[in-house]
Coordinates of C-alpha atoms in Angstrom, one line a residue:
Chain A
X12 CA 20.2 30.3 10.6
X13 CA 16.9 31.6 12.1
X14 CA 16.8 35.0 9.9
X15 CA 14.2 35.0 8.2
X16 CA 11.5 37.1 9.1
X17 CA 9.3 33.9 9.0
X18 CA 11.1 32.7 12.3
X19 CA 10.1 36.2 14.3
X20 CA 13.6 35.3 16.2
X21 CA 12.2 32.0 17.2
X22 CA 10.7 34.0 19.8
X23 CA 7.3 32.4 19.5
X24 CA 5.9 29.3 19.4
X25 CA 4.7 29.5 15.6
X26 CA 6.2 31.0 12.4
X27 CA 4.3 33.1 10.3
X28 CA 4.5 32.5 6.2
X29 CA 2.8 33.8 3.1
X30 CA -0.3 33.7 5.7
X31 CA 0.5 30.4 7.3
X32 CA 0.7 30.0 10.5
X33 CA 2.9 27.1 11.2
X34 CA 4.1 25.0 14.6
X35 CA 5.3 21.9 15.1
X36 CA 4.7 20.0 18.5
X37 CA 6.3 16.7 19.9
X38 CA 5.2 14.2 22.3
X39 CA 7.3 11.5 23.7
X40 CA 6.6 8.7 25.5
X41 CA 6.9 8.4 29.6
X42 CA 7.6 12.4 29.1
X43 CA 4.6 13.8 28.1
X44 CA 2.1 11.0 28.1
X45 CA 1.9 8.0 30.1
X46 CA 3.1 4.2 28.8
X47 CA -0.4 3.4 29.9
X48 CA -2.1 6.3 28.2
X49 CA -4.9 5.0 25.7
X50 CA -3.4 5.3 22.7
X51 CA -6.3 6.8 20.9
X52 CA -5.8 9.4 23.6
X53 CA -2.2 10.0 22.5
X54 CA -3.4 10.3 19.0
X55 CA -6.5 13.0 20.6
X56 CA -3.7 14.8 22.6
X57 CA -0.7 15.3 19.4
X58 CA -3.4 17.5 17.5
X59 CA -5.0 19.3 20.3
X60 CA -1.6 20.6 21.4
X61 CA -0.5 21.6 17.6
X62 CA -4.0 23.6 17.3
X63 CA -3.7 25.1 20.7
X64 CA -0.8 27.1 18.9
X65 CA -3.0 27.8 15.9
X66 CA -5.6 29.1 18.5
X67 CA -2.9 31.4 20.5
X68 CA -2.5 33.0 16.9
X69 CA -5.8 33.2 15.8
X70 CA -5.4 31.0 12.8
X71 CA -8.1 28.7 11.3
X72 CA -6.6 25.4 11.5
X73 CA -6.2 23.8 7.8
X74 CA -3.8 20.8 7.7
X75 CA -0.9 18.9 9.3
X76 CA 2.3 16.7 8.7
X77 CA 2.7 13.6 10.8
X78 CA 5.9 12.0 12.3
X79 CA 4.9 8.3 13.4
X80 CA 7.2 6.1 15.1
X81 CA 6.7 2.3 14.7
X82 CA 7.4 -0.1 17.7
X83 CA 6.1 -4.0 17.8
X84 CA 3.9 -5.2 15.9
X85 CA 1.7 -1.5 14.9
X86 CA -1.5 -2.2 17.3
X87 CA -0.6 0.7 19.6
X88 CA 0.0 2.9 16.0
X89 CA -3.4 1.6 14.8
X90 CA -5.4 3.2 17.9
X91 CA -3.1 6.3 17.8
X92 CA -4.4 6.9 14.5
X93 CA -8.0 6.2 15.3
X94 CA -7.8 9.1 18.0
X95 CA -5.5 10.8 15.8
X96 CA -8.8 10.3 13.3
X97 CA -11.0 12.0 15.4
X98 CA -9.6 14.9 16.3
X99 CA -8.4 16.0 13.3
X100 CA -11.7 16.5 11.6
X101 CA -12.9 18.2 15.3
X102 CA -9.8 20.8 14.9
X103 CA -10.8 21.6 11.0
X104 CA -6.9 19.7 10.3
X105 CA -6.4 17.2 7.5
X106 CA -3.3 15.1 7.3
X107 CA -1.6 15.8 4.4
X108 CA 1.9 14.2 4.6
X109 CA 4.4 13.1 7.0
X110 CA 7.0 10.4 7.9
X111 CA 6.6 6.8 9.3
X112 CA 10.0 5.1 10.9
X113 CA 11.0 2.1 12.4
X114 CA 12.0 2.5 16.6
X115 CA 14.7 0.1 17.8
X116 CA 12.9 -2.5 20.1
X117 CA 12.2 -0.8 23.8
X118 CA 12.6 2.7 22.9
X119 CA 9.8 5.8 23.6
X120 CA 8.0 6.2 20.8
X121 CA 8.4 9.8 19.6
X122 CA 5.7 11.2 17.9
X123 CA 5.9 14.8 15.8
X124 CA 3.2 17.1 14.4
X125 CA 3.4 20.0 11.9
X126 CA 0.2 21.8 11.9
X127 CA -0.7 25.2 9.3
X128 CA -3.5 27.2 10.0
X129 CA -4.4 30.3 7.5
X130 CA -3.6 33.3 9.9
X131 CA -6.4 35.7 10.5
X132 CA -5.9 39.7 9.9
X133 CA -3.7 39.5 12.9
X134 CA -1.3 37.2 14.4
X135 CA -0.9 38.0 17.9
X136 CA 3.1 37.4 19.2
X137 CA 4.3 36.7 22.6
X138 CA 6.5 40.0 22.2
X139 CA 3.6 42.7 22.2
X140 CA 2.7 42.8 25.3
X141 CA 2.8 46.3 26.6
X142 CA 3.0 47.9 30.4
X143 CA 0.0 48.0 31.8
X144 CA -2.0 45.3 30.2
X145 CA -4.2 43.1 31.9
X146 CA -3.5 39.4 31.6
X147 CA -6.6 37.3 31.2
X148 CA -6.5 33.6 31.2
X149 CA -9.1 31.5 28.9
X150 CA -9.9 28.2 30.4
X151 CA -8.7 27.2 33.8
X152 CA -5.1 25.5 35.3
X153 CA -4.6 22.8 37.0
X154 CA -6.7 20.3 35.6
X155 CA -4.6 18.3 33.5
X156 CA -1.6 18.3 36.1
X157 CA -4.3 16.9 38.6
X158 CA -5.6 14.5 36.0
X159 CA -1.8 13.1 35.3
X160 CA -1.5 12.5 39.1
X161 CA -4.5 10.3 38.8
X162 CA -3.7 7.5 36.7
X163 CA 0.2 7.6 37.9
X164 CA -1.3 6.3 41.3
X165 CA -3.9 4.0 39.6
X166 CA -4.2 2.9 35.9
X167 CA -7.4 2.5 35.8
X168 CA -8.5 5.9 36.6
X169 CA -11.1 8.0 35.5
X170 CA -13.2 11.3 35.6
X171 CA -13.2 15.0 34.5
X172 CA -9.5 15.3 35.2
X173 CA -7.8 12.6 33.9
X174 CA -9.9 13.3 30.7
X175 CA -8.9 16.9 31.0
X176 CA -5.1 15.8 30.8
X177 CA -5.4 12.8 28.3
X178 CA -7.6 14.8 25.7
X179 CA -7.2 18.5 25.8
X180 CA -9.7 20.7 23.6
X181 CA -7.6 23.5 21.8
X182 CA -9.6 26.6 22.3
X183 CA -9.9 27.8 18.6
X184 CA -13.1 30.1 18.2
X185 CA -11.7 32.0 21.3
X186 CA -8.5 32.5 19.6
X187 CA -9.4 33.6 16.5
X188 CA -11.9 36.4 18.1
X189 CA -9.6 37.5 20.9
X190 CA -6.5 37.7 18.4
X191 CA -7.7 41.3 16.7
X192 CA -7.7 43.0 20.8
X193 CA -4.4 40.9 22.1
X194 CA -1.3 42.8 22.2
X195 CA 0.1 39.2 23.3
X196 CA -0.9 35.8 23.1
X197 CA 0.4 32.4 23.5
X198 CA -1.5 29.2 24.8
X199 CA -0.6 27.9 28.6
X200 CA 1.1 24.2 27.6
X201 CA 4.3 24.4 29.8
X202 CA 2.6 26.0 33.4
X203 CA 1.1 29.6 33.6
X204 CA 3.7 31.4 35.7
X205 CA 6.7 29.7 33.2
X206 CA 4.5 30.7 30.3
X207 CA 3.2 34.2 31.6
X208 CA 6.9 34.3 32.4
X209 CA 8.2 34.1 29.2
X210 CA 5.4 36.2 27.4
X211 CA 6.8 39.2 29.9
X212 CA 10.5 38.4 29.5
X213 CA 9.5 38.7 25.7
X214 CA 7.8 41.7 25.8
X215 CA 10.5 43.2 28.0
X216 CA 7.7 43.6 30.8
X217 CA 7.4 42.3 34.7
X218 CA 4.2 40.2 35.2
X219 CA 2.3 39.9 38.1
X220 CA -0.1 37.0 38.5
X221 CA -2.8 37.3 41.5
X222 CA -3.1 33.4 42.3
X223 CA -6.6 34.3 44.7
X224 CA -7.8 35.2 41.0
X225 CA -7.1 31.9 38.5
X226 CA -9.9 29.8 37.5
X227 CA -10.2 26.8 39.4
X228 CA -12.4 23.5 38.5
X229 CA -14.7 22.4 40.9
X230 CA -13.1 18.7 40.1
X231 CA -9.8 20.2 40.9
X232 CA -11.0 21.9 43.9
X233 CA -12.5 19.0 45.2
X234 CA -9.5 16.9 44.3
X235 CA -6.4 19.1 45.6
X236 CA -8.2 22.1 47.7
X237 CA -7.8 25.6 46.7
X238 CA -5.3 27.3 49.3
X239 CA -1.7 28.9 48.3
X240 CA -0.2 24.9 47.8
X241 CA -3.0 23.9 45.3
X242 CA -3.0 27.7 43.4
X243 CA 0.7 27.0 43.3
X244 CA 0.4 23.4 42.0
X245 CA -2.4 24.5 39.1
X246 CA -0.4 27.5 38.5
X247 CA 2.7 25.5 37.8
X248 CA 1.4 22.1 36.5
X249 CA 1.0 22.5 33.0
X250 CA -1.0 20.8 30.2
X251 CA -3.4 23.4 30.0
X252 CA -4.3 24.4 27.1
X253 CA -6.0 27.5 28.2
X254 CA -4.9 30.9 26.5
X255 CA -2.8 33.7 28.5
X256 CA -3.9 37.2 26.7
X257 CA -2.5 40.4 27.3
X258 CA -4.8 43.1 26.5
X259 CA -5.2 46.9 26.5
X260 CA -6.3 47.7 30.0
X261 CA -9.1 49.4 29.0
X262 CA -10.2 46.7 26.7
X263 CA -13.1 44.7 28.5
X264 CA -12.7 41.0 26.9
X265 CA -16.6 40.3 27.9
X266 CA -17.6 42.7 25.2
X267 CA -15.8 41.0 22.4
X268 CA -18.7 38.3 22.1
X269 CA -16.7 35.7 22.6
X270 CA -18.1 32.0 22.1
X271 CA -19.8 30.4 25.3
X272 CA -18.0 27.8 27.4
X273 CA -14.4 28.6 28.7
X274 CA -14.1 31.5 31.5
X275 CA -12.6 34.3 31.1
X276 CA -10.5 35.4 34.2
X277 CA -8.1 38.4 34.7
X278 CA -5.3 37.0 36.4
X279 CA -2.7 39.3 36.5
X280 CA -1.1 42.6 34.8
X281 CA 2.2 43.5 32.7
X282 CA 4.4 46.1 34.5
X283 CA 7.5 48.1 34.4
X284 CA 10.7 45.8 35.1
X285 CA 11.6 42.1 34.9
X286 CA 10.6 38.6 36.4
X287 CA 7.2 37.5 37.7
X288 CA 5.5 38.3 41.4
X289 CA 2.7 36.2 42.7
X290 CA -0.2 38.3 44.8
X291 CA -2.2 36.0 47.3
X292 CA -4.5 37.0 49.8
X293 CA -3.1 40.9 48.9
X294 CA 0.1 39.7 50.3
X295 CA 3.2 39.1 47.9
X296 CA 4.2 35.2 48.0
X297 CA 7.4 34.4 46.9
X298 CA 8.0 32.2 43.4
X299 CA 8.5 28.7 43.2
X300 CA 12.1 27.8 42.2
X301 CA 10.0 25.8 39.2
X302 CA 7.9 27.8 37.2
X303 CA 6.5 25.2 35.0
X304 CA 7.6 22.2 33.2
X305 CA 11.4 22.8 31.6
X306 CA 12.1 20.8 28.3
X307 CA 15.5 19.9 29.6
X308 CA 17.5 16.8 29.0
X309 CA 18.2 13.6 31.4
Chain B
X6 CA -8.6 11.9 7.7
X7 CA -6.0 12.4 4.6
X8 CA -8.8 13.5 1.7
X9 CA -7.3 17.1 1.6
X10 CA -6.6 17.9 -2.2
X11 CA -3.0 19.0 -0.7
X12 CA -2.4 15.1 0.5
X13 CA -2.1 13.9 -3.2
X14 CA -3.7 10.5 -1.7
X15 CA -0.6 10.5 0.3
X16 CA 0.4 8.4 -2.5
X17 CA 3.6 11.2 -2.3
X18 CA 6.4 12.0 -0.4
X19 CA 5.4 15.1 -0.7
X20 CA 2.3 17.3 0.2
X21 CA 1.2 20.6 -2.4
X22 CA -0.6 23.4 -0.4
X23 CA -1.1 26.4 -2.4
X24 CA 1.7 26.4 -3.9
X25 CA 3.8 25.0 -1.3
X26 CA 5.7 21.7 -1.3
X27 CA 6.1 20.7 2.2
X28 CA 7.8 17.6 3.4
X29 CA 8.7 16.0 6.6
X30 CA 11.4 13.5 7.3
X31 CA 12.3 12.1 10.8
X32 CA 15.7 10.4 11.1
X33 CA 16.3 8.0 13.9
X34 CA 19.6 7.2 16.1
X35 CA 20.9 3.7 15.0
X36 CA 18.4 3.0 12.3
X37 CA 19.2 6.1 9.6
X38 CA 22.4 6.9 11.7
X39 CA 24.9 5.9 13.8
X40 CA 25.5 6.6 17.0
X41 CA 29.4 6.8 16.7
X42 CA 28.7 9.5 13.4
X43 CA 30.0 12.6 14.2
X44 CA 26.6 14.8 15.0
X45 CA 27.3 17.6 12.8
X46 CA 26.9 15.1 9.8
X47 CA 23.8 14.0 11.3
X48 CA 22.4 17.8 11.4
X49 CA 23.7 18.0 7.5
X50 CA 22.1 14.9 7.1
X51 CA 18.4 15.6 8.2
X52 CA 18.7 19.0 6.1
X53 CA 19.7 17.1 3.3
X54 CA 16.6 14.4 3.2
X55 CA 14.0 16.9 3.7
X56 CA 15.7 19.2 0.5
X57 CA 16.4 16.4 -1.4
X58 CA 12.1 15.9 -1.2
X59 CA 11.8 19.5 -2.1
X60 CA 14.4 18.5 -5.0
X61 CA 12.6 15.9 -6.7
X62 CA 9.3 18.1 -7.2
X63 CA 11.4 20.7 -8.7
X64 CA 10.3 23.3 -6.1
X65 CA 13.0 26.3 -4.4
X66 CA 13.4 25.5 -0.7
X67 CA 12.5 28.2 1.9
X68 CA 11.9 27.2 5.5
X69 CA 11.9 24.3 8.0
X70 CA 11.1 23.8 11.1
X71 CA 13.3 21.4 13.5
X72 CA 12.0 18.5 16.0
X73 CA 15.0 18.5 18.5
X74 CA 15.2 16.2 20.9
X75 CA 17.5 16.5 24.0
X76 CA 19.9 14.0 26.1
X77 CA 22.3 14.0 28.2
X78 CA 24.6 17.1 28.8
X79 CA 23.1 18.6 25.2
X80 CA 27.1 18.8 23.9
X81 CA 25.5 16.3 21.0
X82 CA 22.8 18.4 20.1
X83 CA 25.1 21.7 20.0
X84 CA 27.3 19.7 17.4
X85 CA 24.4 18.3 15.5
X86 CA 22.7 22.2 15.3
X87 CA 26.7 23.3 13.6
X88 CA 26.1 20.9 11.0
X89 CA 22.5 21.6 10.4
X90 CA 23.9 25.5 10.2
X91 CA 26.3 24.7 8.0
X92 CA 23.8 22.9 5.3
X93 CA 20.6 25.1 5.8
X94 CA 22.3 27.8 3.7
X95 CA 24.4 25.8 1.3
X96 CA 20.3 24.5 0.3
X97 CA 19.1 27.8 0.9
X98 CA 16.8 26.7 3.9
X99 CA 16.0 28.9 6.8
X100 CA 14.9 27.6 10.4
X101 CA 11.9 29.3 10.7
X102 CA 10.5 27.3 14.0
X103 CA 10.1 24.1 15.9
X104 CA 10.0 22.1 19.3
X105 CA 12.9 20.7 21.3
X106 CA 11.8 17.8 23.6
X107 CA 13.6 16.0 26.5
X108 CA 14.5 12.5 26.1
X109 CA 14.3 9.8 28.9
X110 CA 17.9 8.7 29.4
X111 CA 19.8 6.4 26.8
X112 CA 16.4 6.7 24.7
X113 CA 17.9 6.7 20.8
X114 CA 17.3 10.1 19.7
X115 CA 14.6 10.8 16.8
X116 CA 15.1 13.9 15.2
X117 CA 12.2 15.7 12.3
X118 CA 11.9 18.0 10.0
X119 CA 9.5 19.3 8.3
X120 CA 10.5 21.4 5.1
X121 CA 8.9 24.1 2.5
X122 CA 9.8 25.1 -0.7
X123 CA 7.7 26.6 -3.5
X124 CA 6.5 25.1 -6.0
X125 CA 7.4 25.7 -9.9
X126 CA 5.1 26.0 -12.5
X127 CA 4.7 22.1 -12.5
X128 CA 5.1 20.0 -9.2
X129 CA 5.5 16.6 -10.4
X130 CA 4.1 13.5 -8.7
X131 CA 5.1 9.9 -8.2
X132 CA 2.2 8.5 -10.2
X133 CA 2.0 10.3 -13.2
X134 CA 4.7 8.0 -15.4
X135 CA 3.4 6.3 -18.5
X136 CA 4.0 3.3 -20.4
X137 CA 6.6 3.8 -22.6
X138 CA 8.5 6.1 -20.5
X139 CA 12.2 6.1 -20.4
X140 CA 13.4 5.8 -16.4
X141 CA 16.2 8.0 -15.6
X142 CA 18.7 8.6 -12.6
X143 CA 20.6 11.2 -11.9
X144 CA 23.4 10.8 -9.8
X145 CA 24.5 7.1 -8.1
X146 CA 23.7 5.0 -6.5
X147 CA 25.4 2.7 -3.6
X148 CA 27.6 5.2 -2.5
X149 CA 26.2 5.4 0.7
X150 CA 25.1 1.7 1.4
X151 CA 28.7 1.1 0.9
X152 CA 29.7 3.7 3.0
X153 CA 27.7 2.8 5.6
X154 CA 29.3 -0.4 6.0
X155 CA 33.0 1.1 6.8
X156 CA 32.3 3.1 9.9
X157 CA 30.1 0.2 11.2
X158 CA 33.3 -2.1 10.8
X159 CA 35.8 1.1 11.9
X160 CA 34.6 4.1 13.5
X161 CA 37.6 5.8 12.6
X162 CA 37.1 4.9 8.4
X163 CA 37.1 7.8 6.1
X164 CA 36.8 8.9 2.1
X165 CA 34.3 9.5 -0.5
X166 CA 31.7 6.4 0.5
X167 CA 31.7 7.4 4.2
X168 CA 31.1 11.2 3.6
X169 CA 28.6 10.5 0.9
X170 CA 26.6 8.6 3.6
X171 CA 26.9 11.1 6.1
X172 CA 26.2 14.5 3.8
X173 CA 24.9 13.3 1.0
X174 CA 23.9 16.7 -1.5
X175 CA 20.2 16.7 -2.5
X176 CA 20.3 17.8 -5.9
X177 CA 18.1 20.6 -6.3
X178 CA 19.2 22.5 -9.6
X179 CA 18.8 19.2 -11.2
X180 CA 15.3 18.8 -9.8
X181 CA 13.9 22.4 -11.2
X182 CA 15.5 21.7 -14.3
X183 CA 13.5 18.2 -14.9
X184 CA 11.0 19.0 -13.0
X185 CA 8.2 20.9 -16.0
X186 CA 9.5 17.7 -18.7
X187 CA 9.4 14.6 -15.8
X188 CA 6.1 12.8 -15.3
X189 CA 7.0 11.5 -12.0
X190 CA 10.0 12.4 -10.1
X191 CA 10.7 11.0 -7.0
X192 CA 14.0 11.0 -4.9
X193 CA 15.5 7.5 -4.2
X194 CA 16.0 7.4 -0.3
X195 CA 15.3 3.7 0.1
X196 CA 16.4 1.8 -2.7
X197 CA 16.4 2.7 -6.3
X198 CA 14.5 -1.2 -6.7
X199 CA 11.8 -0.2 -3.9
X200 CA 11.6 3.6 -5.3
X201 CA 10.9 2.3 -9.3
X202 CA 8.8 -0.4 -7.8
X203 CA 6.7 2.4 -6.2
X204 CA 6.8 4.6 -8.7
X205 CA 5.6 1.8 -10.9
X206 CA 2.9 0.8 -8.6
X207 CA 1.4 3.9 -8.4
X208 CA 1.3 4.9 -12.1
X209 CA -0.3 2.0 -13.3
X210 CA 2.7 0.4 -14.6
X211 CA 5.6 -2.6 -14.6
X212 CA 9.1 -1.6 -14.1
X213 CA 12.0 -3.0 -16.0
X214 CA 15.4 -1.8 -14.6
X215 CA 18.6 -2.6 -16.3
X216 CA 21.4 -3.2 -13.6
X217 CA 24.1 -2.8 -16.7
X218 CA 23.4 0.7 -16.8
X219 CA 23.6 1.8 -13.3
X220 CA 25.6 4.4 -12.3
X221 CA 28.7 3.3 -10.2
X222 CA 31.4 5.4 -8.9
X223 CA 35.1 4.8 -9.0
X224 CA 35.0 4.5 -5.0
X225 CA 32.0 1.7 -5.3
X226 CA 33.7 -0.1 -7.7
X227 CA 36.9 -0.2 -5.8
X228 CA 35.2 -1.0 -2.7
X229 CA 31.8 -3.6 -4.0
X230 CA 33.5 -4.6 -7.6
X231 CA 30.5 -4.4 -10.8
X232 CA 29.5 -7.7 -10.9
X233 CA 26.0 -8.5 -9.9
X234 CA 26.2 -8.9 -6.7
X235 CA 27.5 -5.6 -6.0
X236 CA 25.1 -4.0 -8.8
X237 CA 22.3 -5.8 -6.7
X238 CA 24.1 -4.0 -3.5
X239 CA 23.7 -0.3 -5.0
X240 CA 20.5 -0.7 -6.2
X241 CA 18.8 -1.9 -2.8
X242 CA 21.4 0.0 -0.4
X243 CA 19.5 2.9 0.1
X244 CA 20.0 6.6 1.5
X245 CA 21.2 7.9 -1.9
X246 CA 19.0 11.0 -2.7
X247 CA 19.6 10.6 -6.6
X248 CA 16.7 11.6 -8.6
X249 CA 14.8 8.6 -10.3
X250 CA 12.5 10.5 -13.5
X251 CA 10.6 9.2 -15.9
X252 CA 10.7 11.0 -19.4
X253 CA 8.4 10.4 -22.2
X254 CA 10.7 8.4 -24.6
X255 CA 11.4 10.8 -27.1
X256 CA 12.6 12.9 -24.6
X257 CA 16.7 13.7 -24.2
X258 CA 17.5 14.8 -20.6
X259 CA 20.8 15.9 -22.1
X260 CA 18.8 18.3 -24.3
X261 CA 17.4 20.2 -20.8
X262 CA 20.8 22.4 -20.5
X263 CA 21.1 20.4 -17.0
X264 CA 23.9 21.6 -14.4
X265 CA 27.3 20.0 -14.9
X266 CA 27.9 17.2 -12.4
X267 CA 25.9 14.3 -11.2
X268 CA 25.4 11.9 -13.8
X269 CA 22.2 11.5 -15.7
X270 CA 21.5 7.8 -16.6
X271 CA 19.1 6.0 -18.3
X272 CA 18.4 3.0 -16.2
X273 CA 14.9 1.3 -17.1
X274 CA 11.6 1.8 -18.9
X275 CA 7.5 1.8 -17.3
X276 CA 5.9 -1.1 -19.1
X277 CA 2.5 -2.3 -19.5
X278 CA 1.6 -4.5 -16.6
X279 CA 2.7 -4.6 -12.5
X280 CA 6.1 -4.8 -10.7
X281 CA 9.9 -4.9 -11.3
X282 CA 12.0 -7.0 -13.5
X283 CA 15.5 -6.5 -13.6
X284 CA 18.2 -7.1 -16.4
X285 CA 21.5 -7.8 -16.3
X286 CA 23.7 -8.7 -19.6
X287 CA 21.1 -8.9 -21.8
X288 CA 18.9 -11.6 -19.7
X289 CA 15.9 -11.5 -17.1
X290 CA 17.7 -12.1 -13.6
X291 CA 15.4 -12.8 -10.2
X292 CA 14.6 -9.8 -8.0
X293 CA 15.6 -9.8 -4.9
X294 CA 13.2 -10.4 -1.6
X295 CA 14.2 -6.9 -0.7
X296 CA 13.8 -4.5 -3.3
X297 CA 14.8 -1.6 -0.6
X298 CA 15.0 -0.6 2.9
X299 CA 11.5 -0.5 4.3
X300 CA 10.1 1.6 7.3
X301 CA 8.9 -1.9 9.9
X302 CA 8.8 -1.7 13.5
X303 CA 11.2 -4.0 15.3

């Protein structure tokens, strides 16, 4: 049922229409946000994560579908849609549709996004990588898997981190100018080494990742160190947001004029064979059993 | 947040962006299903919904895009994706994308869609019926209510009122055919009194229904009876996916060389003023509290 050419084998996170770039992103409750969570924050956190995948494709964001659940009496849906409110003009998304439905008392809300984005001359897959590339990394790890351990421990928590986790910034203007050089691209939601993983496996490449090389926050640093456990733990946690780019290796990503902000960090290379090897210290380290965060069922 | 043109006001159940109609419908586990259905009728059922939108703007469905969530041992969900295999064709859908989220355990499962079809040379809205216009329904109506009621007494009950629940056919010929004479169109998902009543609403005018004319099947009648009661049943039940149109009054849907099959009623008129009256033998009769089924948390 996924042949159309639309679907690119389902391979990818988006489809790619007529010039639409389309992906549709779901958040449920106590999975991937906290009961506690402010609920504008929720509403922050549904867009940012649909136009991360515009920004892995280089699309310019244009409008999205909503799938609101309804639980009690609606206060938690009214602050939702405040954050919801201000993202969406941030992100260059209107809402333009969507579905409201009644929960059964007690159960995790379950909240779904389409967003389309008008794709750019070219819509960089996860397949394309090529042997040899160099993978660069926009943004940095670890952050938002820090941030979540924060107000796990203590509700009331606060600071760069949790920020990071609760309200992600999809990185748009560095999509849409990196997307003419990428062979690959895909955004970083589910861990690097699962995602980086998966963009090899795709492109029928081996990836190697040298953790001594990804971009580290001085708030996570201070927070969880930065030897082989914490490289490991940002490498793995997921939530990023940040963009994994495979790119000629002769292509020098700091002559693409790309906007000011986010580094830009090589972090590893595509190579002949299969599966992922982690460098540290020049040494080979073996992989976690967990790559990243699996969207399994309990 | 919702002032893009393609919004309509989000006075629709439908969104129009360059020349797509795009829908999204979300069903949940023991509010628009049961549990005990089997969950390849569910997976026909969520296809269904989201064409039947597509249907009542007259526009050729293309592509959707799936929100699966996943629990327990994922034997449901490989059930649920043969029905949905099974239907995406027979409406001439493709799956062109999605997301597939785990579920904490004995969460009720909440499954979306979001669907696109392309629009015909006129996309009719919900608010563009006039006074004077002659309401119009094609297929029935209570089917499924009633249906719904049998497995909920007997899990094991069969026949034309349970599988017109569970699979219901959106009818999609008959929607490009009406579609370039309607002035609104709108599916009826959740009561043919709550539909007219919003179509009403948001056209500027009164509704007037006559609960003589309603179309009844030979199954409903067995089953509910005629009298007004059971008229009062079909047309609040719900989940039927007929088409409710409103023609100007000198207009003869039977003149529109419409496909053979569902039956094409005249059940009301848009009057001058605000909300619904009903009719029954020739005399005003009270409307109910609850002219549908309407979308409230719990």
């Amino acid at each position: 049922m996924a042949d159309h050419p639309a679907a690119r084998g389902l391979r990818d996170d988006t489809a790619l229409l007529d010039g639409w770039v389309i992906t549709h992103d779901t958040i449920v409750e106590g999975v991937h946000y906290l009961p506690n969570d402010p609920p504008g924050t929720v509403g922050w956190k549904l867009a940012a994560v649909n136009a991360s995948d515009l920004a892995a494709k280089g699309a310019a964001p244009e409008a999205v579908l909503l799938s609101l659940t309804l639980q009690g009496d609606g206060a938690w849906e009214r602050a939702f849609l405040d954050g919801l409110e201000e993202a969406l003009p941030e992100f260059g998304l209107s809402l333009i549709g969507g579905d409201t439905t009644a929960l059964p008392a007690g159960a995790p809300r379950v909240l779904g996004m389409t967003a389309m984005g008008r794709a750019g001359d070219v819509t960089p897959s996860r397949s394309d990588g090529e042997v040899g590339d160099a993978l660069w990394l926009v943004g940095c790890v670890g952050n938002a898997a820090a941030g979540l351990k924060q107000p796990r421990a203590d509700p009331a928590a606060k600071g760069h981190l949790v920020d990071t986790y609760r309200m992600p910034w999809p990185l748009l203007a560095m999509g849409r100018k990196l997307a003419p050089a990428a062979h690959a691209m895909m955004d970083v939601s589910d861990g690097l080494l699962l995602d980086a993983a998966r963009m090899g496996a795709s492109s029928g490449c081996g990836v190697v990742i040298d953790l001594d090389a990804l971009p580290l926050s001085e708030a996570f640093v201070t927070e969880c160190g930065d030897d082989l456990a914490a490289r490991m733990f940002a490498a793995t946690g997921g939530d990023d947001y940040a963009l994994l780019v495979s790119l000629p290796a002769d292509s020098d990503p700091l002559g693409l004029s790309l906007p000011v902000g986010p580094r830009v960090t090589r972090v590893g290379t595509l190579v002949e064979g299969a599966g992922i090897s982690l460098q540290f210290k020049g040494q080979q380290v073996p992989a976690p059993e967990t790559l990243g965060y699996e969207h399994r069922g309990t």
